[in-house]
Amino acid sequence: MAKVSLVTFYDTTAIGMRCIASYLERYNHDVQLIFVKRLIQRQITSSAQSPEQYQIVRNGTLYGHGLDVDKVSSIEWGLLDATLQDYNPDVIGISTRSFFDDYAIDFAKRIKKQIPEALLIAGGFGPTLSPVRYLDAYDIVVLGEGEESCLEIASRVDRGDKLTGIENTAYRDENGYQQNRLSAPAIDLSKYPHPMFFGDNCTFVQNNSIYDADPATFEENYSILAGRGCVGKCTYCSGGNWRKIYKDNGRNMPPRRNRPVHQIMDELQRAKKRGAKRVSFKDEFLVGSYDFLMELFTRYRDEINLPFFAYVHPSIPEKHQDILDVMLEGGLDCTSIGIQTGAEKFAQSVYKRFQKNAHIVSFAKHMAKYDVQINYHFIGANPLESNEHFEETLELVSKLPFDPVLSTVYWFYFTIFPGAPISEHISDDKMSKRDSEDWHKKGQILYLKFLNPAGSYPIEKYSVDELKNEILAAKMKLILQGKYSVLSSGKEQEYVYAEIAKQFVGKDVYVWGYGEAFRQRHHLLDGCTIKRVIDSNPKLHGTSTPEGVPVVLPDALYDLEKAPIFIFSSYKRDIVKQLQKMSLGNRIVP
């Protein structure tokens, strides 16, 4: 058997790498998985003109991700080096995306000095789309889907055979760049085992520490793919155009291939036994035949029944309400709607997205009536998009349903990925002249339009800080109307609590949550009289607090006098949903 180390940066889900690991293990190769850094997001104070990774405005607040806010430290590099040296693999593979091209190449050069005898291979979107660049540092690049080629590489290394002629690979020899043909993609996905989650030989590097554990063991949310492929052809995305790579090599790749339902259910049952509390279907979109979807979600409802996220295709509620009903019964509580722009003609001609705005609004309203959390996705800072196009987006926003508790608005900073068709139409010069502050302000205005559809916010009249104040004022207004109850940051919460608490000095209030969040912020209620502490698990605190305040179950609210409820808990969204079901949502303070 060959000893194989598979490494990824900023991707603890890494389903593709986990699939390859399981396949190699099935054929008795020894596989080590190494996850370097979780992909985290942090608030940042100013936007970057050329961020290394995702930069977004989420619900009016600016965030950076991964490399931009949490670089691999020298200590973490050292831990990675030591882990690989201790294992001393025959093959070291990295699974990566275009965001991490520089990191992946630096990693290879570093490891080559320390373990020169190991074969270095690279796969994933980044290497597939830029193989020549990766071959400056790697021995082999795996192109496209990698199970079969990785198995063949590991087997030949084990036997000491030559590595030439392996399908789905590129390499350099004395004659320069060489690329073998791509093999036909597997249609029957049942041949592949479950992705390797919760494996014994996993290492996680994070916060200058190393853990001999799969990072999935620290998560309550389980990620799964029901199949492979995206039915979209969006020009800004590499994923939806994966099929073109195969077509250019004389191979046909269907837009969508689904796994057998029994295999999906086996994986989910295993995850549930391991303690999963919710599920995220990572398929973009989760589509299939009527029979496939009905069987999948009927069994999910009957056998799994955990809250779940899925990209629901608009055709499902439009044509198959019975499928949506089963999904809702099974636990569907969150979906995303990729709008990108409200300028219809621009969306069609530039992005090749042909959904009409009226259909987007209809779909969003349909999902909202079932209290499904909606994540709205938009893209800004595209040099081809004008201010007039942005005004069309704001016009669309004014028609979309928005629940301050259940809706999240994402405004992405436009990025060109290698191989994305749109790259042919935008020069580097145009990209370098973008105004990131203008993009930041538009993200704030977009969110303001959701909060206050009738409002007008001319971009030239506001600074970033002034728009922050407008957002806070709009939230305050909704709070006082009883329509808003969850804030995006601790500082915002403290400000709003302090302002609202002033109205209840000398009056009765209720508190939900008596843990660390309350201990840190209870001073905000100085002057108020806390009459009850609400807790779904009163055994945790006893029947009363040290100050003598009774601790009661939520149902006690029906019999108590009306008073505002201040939530001090990291489970705000769940508590808000519970109160809304109890018809007590109008008494919530965030």
mmCIF file of C-alpha atoms in Angstrom, residues 52-321:
data_model
loop_
_atom_site.group_PDB
_atom_site.id
_atom_site.type_symbol
_atom_site.label_atom_id
_atom_site.label_comp_id
_atom_site.label_asym_id
_atom_site.label_seq_id
_atom_site.Cartn_x
_atom_site.Cartn_y
_atom_site.Cartn_z
ATOM 1 C CA GLU A 52 -7.193 37.663 -1.450
ATOM 2 C CA GLN A 53 -10.432 35.938 -0.523
ATOM 3 C CA TYR A 54 -14.156 36.560 -0.115
ATOM 4 C CA GLN A 55 -15.061 40.081 0.922
ATOM 5 C CA ILE A 56 -18.713 40.658 1.691
ATOM 6 C CA VAL A 57 -21.150 43.077 3.236
ATOM 7 C CA ARG A 58 -23.541 40.931 5.240
ATOM 8 C CA ASN A 59 -26.614 42.658 6.625
ATOM 9 C CA GLY A 60 -24.851 45.990 6.210
ATOM 10 C CA THR A 61 -21.634 44.947 7.980
ATOM 11 C CA LEU A 62 -18.273 44.459 6.231
ATOM 12 C CA TYR A 63 -16.480 41.110 6.608
ATOM 13 C CA GLY A 64 -13.250 39.588 5.390
ATOM 14 C CA HIS A 65 -12.554 35.857 5.119
ATOM 15 C CA GLY A 66 -9.767 33.340 5.414
ATOM 16 C CA LEU A 67 -6.437 34.647 4.155
ATOM 17 C CA ASP A 68 -7.456 38.268 4.653
ATOM 18 C CA VAL A 69 -8.205 37.923 8.358
ATOM 19 C CA ASP A 70 -6.535 34.725 9.571
ATOM 20 C CA LYS A 71 -3.284 33.861 7.779
ATOM 21 C CA VAL A 72 -1.416 30.656 8.532
ATOM 22 C CA SER A 73 1.108 31.593 11.237
ATOM 23 C CA SER A 74 4.716 30.475 11.381
ATOM 24 C CA ILE A 75 3.766 28.217 14.286
ATOM 25 C CA GLU A 76 0.997 26.610 12.227
ATOM 26 C CA TRP A 77 3.344 26.111 9.261
ATOM 27 C CA GLY A 78 5.734 24.393 11.655
ATOM 28 C CA LEU A 79 3.002 22.114 12.980
ATOM 29 C CA LEU A 80 2.052 21.151 9.423
ATOM 30 C CA ASP A 81 5.674 20.445 8.534
ATOM 31 C CA ALA A 82 6.151 18.248 11.603
ATOM 32 C CA THR A 83 2.951 16.285 10.939
ATOM 33 C CA LEU A 84 4.025 15.434 7.405
ATOM 34 C CA GLN A 85 7.559 14.560 8.430
ATOM 35 C CA ASP A 86 6.293 12.230 11.165
ATOM 36 C CA TYR A 87 3.969 10.433 8.748
ATOM 37 C CA ASN A 88 6.585 10.430 5.941
ATOM 38 C CA PRO A 89 4.110 9.826 3.087
ATOM 39 C CA ASP A 90 4.892 8.469 -0.370
ATOM 40 C CA VAL A 91 2.392 10.882 -1.932
ATOM 41 C CA ILE A 92 1.352 14.338 -0.743
ATOM 42 C CA GLY A 93 -1.736 15.775 -2.408
ATOM 43 C CA ILE A 94 -3.334 19.154 -1.992
ATOM 44 C CA SER A 95 -6.972 19.888 -2.781
ATOM 45 C CA THR A 96 -7.454 23.563 -3.422
ATOM 46 C CA ARG A 97 -9.361 26.315 -5.164
ATOM 47 C CA SER A 98 -8.174 29.320 -7.135
ATOM 48 C CA PHE A 99 -8.214 31.533 -4.034
ATOM 49 C CA PHE A 100 -5.270 29.570 -2.657
ATOM 50 C CA ASP A 101 -3.019 29.251 -5.693
ATOM 51 C CA ASP A 102 -0.165 31.163 -4.068
ATOM 52 C CA TYR A 103 -0.489 29.299 -0.759
ATOM 53 C CA ALA A 104 -0.610 25.934 -2.486
ATOM 54 C CA ILE A 105 2.517 26.655 -4.519
ATOM 55 C CA ASP A 106 4.399 27.983 -1.486
ATOM 56 C CA PHE A 107 3.351 24.857 0.414
ATOM 57 C CA ALA A 108 4.748 22.572 -2.306
ATOM 58 C CA LYS A 109 8.087 24.372 -2.461
ATOM 59 C CA ARG A 110 8.347 24.204 1.315
ATOM 60 C CA ILE A 111 7.535 20.501 1.563
ATOM 61 C CA LYS A 112 9.788 19.560 -1.339
ATOM 62 C CA LYS A 113 12.777 20.735 0.669
ATOM 63 C CA GLN A 114 11.749 18.728 3.725
ATOM 64 C CA ILE A 115 10.423 15.516 2.122
ATOM 65 C CA PRO A 116 12.121 15.530 -1.295
ATOM 66 C CA GLU A 117 11.326 11.891 -2.044
ATOM 67 C CA ALA A 118 7.513 12.368 -1.766
ATOM 68 C CA LEU A 119 5.480 12.719 -4.961
ATOM 69 C CA LEU A 120 3.560 16.025 -4.917
ATOM 70 C CA ILE A 121 0.181 16.163 -6.645
ATOM 71 C CA ALA A 122 -2.435 18.916 -6.796
ATOM 72 C CA GLY A 123 -6.138 18.763 -7.624
ATOM 73 C CA GLY A 124 -9.340 20.758 -7.351
ATOM 74 C CA PHE A 125 -10.607 23.833 -9.168
ATOM 75 C CA GLY A 126 -7.381 25.820 -8.870
ATOM 76 C CA PRO A 127 -5.013 23.201 -10.331
ATOM 77 C CA THR A 128 -7.539 22.053 -12.968
ATOM 78 C CA LEU A 129 -8.010 25.591 -14.257
ATOM 79 C CA SER A 130 -4.335 26.605 -14.006
ATOM 80 C CA PRO A 131 -2.320 23.380 -14.444
ATOM 81 C CA VAL A 132 0.759 25.013 -16.002
ATOM 82 C CA ARG A 133 1.169 27.312 -13.025
ATOM 83 C CA TYR A 134 0.897 24.459 -10.534
ATOM 84 C CA LEU A 135 3.456 22.347 -12.384
ATOM 85 C CA ASP A 136 6.083 24.915 -11.404
ATOM 86 C CA ALA A 137 5.923 23.304 -7.958
ATOM 87 C CA TYR A 138 4.060 19.979 -8.258
ATOM 88 C CA ASP A 139 5.003 16.747 -9.999
ATOM 89 C CA ILE A 140 1.487 15.985 -11.236
ATOM 90 C CA VAL A 141 -1.751 17.920 -11.543
ATOM 91 C CA VAL A 142 -4.998 15.951 -11.336
ATOM 92 C CA LEU A 143 -7.604 17.411 -13.691
ATOM 93 C CA GLY A 144 -11.343 17.253 -13.102
ATOM 94 C CA GLU A 145 -12.789 14.495 -10.923
ATOM 95 C CA GLY A 146 -9.940 12.757 -9.189
ATOM 96 C CA GLU A 147 -10.931 9.429 -7.642
ATOM 97 C CA GLU A 148 -9.711 7.165 -10.435
ATOM 98 C CA SER A 149 -6.527 9.056 -11.254
ATOM 99 C CA CYS A 150 -5.535 9.375 -7.587
ATOM 100 C CA LEU A 151 -6.101 5.661 -7.088
ATOM 101 C CA GLU A 152 -3.980 4.877 -10.136
ATOM 102 C CA ILE A 153 -1.204 7.201 -8.946
ATOM 103 C CA ALA A 154 -1.161 5.642 -5.460
ATOM 104 C CA SER A 155 -1.181 2.109 -6.890
ATOM 105 C CA ARG A 156 1.675 2.811 -9.300
ATOM 106 C CA VAL A 157 3.731 4.467 -6.578
ATOM 107 C CA ASP A 158 3.168 1.393 -4.422
ATOM 108 C CA ARG A 159 4.325 -0.898 -7.238
ATOM 109 C CA GLY A 160 7.159 1.392 -8.324
ATOM 110 C CA ASP A 161 5.685 1.784 -11.836
ATOM 111 C CA LYS A 162 6.012 4.770 -14.166
ATOM 112 C CA LEU A 163 3.431 7.524 -13.787
ATOM 113 C CA THR A 164 2.983 8.398 -17.455
ATOM 114 C CA GLY A 165 -0.257 7.870 -19.353
ATOM 115 C CA ILE A 166 -2.635 8.230 -16.397
ATOM 116 C CA GLU A 167 -5.915 9.782 -17.494
ATOM 117 C CA ASN A 168 -6.929 13.112 -15.920
ATOM 118 C CA THR A 169 -3.330 14.122 -15.233
ATOM 119 C CA ALA A 170 -0.884 16.743 -16.484
ATOM 120 C CA TYR A 171 2.867 16.834 -15.908
ATOM 121 C CA ARG A 172 6.124 18.121 -17.331
ATOM 122 C CA ASP A 173 8.894 16.088 -18.904
ATOM 123 C CA GLU A 174 11.923 16.831 -21.088
ATOM 124 C CA ASN A 175 9.547 17.786 -23.905
ATOM 125 C CA GLY A 176 7.601 20.291 -21.805
ATOM 126 C CA TYR A 177 3.974 20.333 -20.698
ATOM 127 C CA GLN A 178 2.071 17.075 -21.183
ATOM 128 C CA GLN A 179 -1.612 16.469 -20.599
ATOM 129 C CA ASN A 180 -3.355 13.121 -20.809
ATOM 130 C CA ARG A 181 -6.953 12.875 -21.900
ATOM 131 C CA LEU A 182 -9.785 13.038 -19.403
ATOM 132 C CA SER A 183 -11.624 9.840 -18.622
ATOM 133 C CA ALA A 184 -15.391 9.764 -18.963
ATOM 134 C CA PRO A 185 -16.977 10.938 -15.698
ATOM 135 C CA ALA A 186 -18.687 8.240 -13.666
ATOM 136 C CA ILE A 187 -22.438 8.230 -14.220
ATOM 137 C CA ASP A 188 -23.186 5.689 -11.505
ATOM 138 C CA LEU A 189 -21.968 7.426 -8.347
ATOM 139 C CA SER A 190 -22.826 4.402 -6.201
ATOM 140 C CA LYS A 191 -19.376 3.017 -7.050
ATOM 141 C CA TYR A 192 -17.834 5.550 -4.709
ATOM 142 C CA PRO A 193 -18.024 5.164 -0.910
ATOM 143 C CA HIS A 194 -19.189 7.822 1.499
ATOM 144 C CA PRO A 195 -16.811 10.769 1.965
ATOM 145 C CA MET A 196 -14.375 10.114 4.795
ATOM 146 C CA PHE A 197 -15.881 12.013 7.719
ATOM 147 C CA PHE A 198 -14.816 11.200 11.302
ATOM 148 C CA GLY A 199 -11.789 9.212 10.111
ATOM 149 C CA ASP A 200 -9.148 7.937 12.533
ATOM 150 C CA ASN A 201 -6.150 9.480 10.764
ATOM 151 C CA CYS A 202 -7.101 13.154 10.662
ATOM 152 C CA THR A 203 -5.203 16.244 11.779
ATOM 153 C CA PHE A 204 -6.571 19.746 12.262
ATOM 154 C CA VAL A 205 -4.304 22.789 12.539
ATOM 155 C CA GLN A 206 -5.943 25.898 14.005
ATOM 156 C CA ASN A 207 -5.121 28.707 16.447
ATOM 157 C CA ASN A 208 -1.448 27.721 16.700
ATOM 158 C CA SER A 209 -2.480 24.275 17.914
ATOM 159 C CA ILE A 210 -2.783 20.836 16.405
ATOM 160 C CA TYR A 211 -5.629 18.374 17.016
ATOM 161 C CA ASP A 212 -5.583 14.672 16.191
ATOM 162 C CA ALA A 213 -9.188 14.795 15.132
ATOM 163 C CA ASP A 214 -11.408 15.493 12.160
ATOM 164 C CA PRO A 215 -12.697 19.101 12.474
ATOM 165 C CA ALA A 216 -16.127 17.653 11.625
ATOM 166 C CA THR A 217 -16.221 16.185 15.134
ATOM 167 C CA PHE A 218 -16.468 19.752 16.480
ATOM 168 C CA GLU A 219 -19.458 20.592 14.278
ATOM 169 C CA GLU A 220 -23.151 19.945 14.837
ATOM 170 C CA ASN A 221 -23.929 20.766 11.191
ATOM 171 C CA TYR A 222 -23.249 17.943 8.727
ATOM 172 C CA SER A 223 -22.496 18.821 5.088
ATOM 173 C CA ILE A 224 -23.439 16.433 2.299
ATOM 174 C CA LEU A 225 -23.695 16.279 -1.487
ATOM 175 C CA ALA A 226 -26.684 14.442 -2.919
ATOM 176 C CA GLY A 227 -24.973 14.414 -6.299
ATOM 177 C CA ARG A 228 -22.539 16.217 -8.556
ATOM 178 C CA GLY A 229 -22.873 19.015 -11.077
ATOM 179 C CA CYS A 230 -24.631 22.348 -11.408
ATOM 180 C CA VAL A 231 -27.403 22.973 -13.924
ATOM 181 C CA GLY A 232 -26.430 26.651 -14.182
ATOM 182 C CA LYS A 233 -24.054 28.236 -16.692
ATOM 183 C CA CYS A 234 -23.278 31.458 -14.830
ATOM 184 C CA THR A 235 -20.383 33.222 -16.520
ATOM 185 C CA TYR A 236 -18.736 34.359 -13.260
ATOM 186 C CA CYS A 237 -18.495 30.820 -11.885
ATOM 187 C CA SER A 238 -16.034 28.050 -12.655
ATOM 188 C CA GLY A 239 -18.217 25.300 -11.190
ATOM 189 C CA GLY A 240 -21.126 25.561 -13.601
ATOM 190 C CA ASN A 241 -18.676 25.498 -16.498
ATOM 191 C CA TRP A 242 -16.870 22.330 -15.340
ATOM 192 C CA ARG A 243 -18.642 20.500 -18.148
ATOM 193 C CA LYS A 244 -16.833 22.583 -20.763
ATOM 194 C CA ILE A 245 -13.479 21.190 -19.611
ATOM 195 C CA TYR A 246 -14.751 17.697 -20.351
ATOM 196 C CA LYS A 247 -16.394 18.722 -23.614
ATOM 197 C CA ASP A 248 -13.103 20.226 -24.828
ATOM 198 C CA ASN A 249 -11.567 16.790 -24.190
ATOM 199 C CA GLY A 250 -14.235 14.953 -26.140
ATOM 200 C CA ARG A 251 -16.132 13.796 -23.077
ATOM 201 C CA ASN A 252 -19.761 14.353 -22.195
ATOM 202 C CA MET A 253 -20.520 15.305 -18.619
ATOM 203 C CA PRO A 254 -24.232 15.445 -17.741
ATOM 204 C CA PRO A 255 -25.222 18.668 -15.984
ATOM 205 C CA ARG A 256 -26.397 16.683 -12.981
ATOM 206 C CA ARG A 257 -25.684 13.207 -11.575
ATOM 207 C CA ASN A 258 -27.366 12.151 -8.352
ATOM 208 C CA ARG A 259 -26.303 9.479 -5.907
ATOM 209 C CA PRO A 260 -28.697 6.621 -5.088
ATOM 210 C CA VAL A 261 -31.136 7.621 -2.362
ATOM 211 C CA HIS A 262 -30.204 4.635 -0.192
ATOM 212 C CA GLN A 263 -26.550 5.723 -0.203
ATOM 213 C CA ILE A 264 -27.433 9.304 0.766
ATOM 214 C CA MET A 265 -29.606 8.012 3.591
ATOM 215 C CA ASP A 266 -26.898 5.647 4.832
ATOM 216 C CA GLU A 267 -24.494 8.581 5.090
ATOM 217 C CA LEU A 268 -27.038 10.766 6.877
ATOM 218 C CA GLN A 269 -27.978 8.041 9.338
ATOM 219 C CA ARG A 270 -24.324 7.616 10.214
ATOM 220 C CA ALA A 271 -23.975 11.378 10.712
ATOM 221 C CA LYS A 272 -27.053 11.490 12.939
ATOM 222 C CA LYS A 273 -25.666 8.696 15.095
ATOM 223 C CA ARG A 274 -22.463 10.724 15.419
ATOM 224 C CA GLY A 275 -24.459 13.629 16.881
ATOM 225 C CA ALA A 276 -25.362 15.823 13.902
ATOM 226 C CA LYS A 277 -28.062 18.340 14.847
ATOM 227 C CA ARG A 278 -28.696 19.766 11.382
ATOM 228 C CA VAL A 279 -27.787 19.062 7.747
ATOM 229 C CA SER A 280 -26.569 21.240 4.875
ATOM 230 C CA PHE A 281 -27.060 19.971 1.360
ATOM 231 C CA LYS A 282 -24.201 21.613 -0.525
ATOM 232 C CA ASP A 283 -25.602 20.936 -4.000
ATOM 233 C CA GLU A 284 -26.152 24.013 -6.155
ATOM 234 C CA PHE A 285 -29.106 23.373 -6.934
ATOM 235 C CA LEU A 286 -30.517 20.190 -5.417
ATOM 236 C CA VAL A 287 -32.383 19.002 -8.508
ATOM 237 C CA GLY A 288 -33.400 15.664 -9.941
ATOM 238 C CA SER A 289 -36.361 13.705 -11.238
ATOM 239 C CA TYR A 290 -39.679 13.914 -9.438
ATOM 240 C CA ASP A 291 -39.316 10.341 -8.185
ATOM 241 C CA PHE A 292 -35.765 10.946 -6.913
ATOM 242 C CA LEU A 293 -36.649 14.093 -4.961
ATOM 243 C CA MET A 294 -39.869 12.655 -3.563
ATOM 244 C CA GLU A 295 -38.141 9.475 -2.383
ATOM 245 C CA LEU A 296 -35.183 11.388 -0.952
ATOM 246 C CA PHE A 297 -37.183 13.845 1.121
ATOM 247 C CA THR A 298 -39.877 11.381 2.156
ATOM 248 C CA ARG A 299 -37.171 9.154 3.606
ATOM 249 C CA TYR A 300 -35.375 12.173 5.052
ATOM 250 C CA ARG A 301 -38.590 13.216 6.830
ATOM 251 C CA ASP A 302 -39.255 9.725 8.138
ATOM 252 C CA GLU A 303 -35.697 8.647 9.047
ATOM 253 C CA ILE A 304 -33.599 11.778 9.676
ATOM 254 C CA ASN A 305 -35.942 14.685 10.425
ATOM 255 C CA LEU A 306 -33.264 17.209 11.326
ATOM 256 C CA PRO A 307 -33.429 20.896 10.363
ATOM 257 C CA PHE A 308 -31.708 21.349 7.024
ATOM 258 C CA PHE A 309 -30.479 23.818 4.428
ATOM 259 C CA ALA A 310 -30.830 23.271 0.675
ATOM 260 C CA TYR A 311 -30.620 25.390 -2.460
ATOM 261 C CA VAL A 312 -34.236 24.946 -3.515
ATOM 262 C CA HIS A 313 -34.714 25.285 -7.261
ATOM 263 C CA PRO A 314 -37.559 27.723 -8.099
ATOM 264 C CA SER A 315 -39.221 25.050 -10.225
ATOM 265 C CA ILE A 316 -40.021 22.945 -7.141
ATOM 266 C CA PRO A 317 -42.686 25.169 -5.535
ATOM 267 C CA GLU A 318 -43.830 26.258 -8.995
ATOM 268 C CA LYS A 319 -44.408 22.757 -10.365
ATOM 269 C CA HIS A 320 -44.205 20.330 -7.446
ATOM 270 C CA GLN A 321 -45.678 21.774 -4.275
#
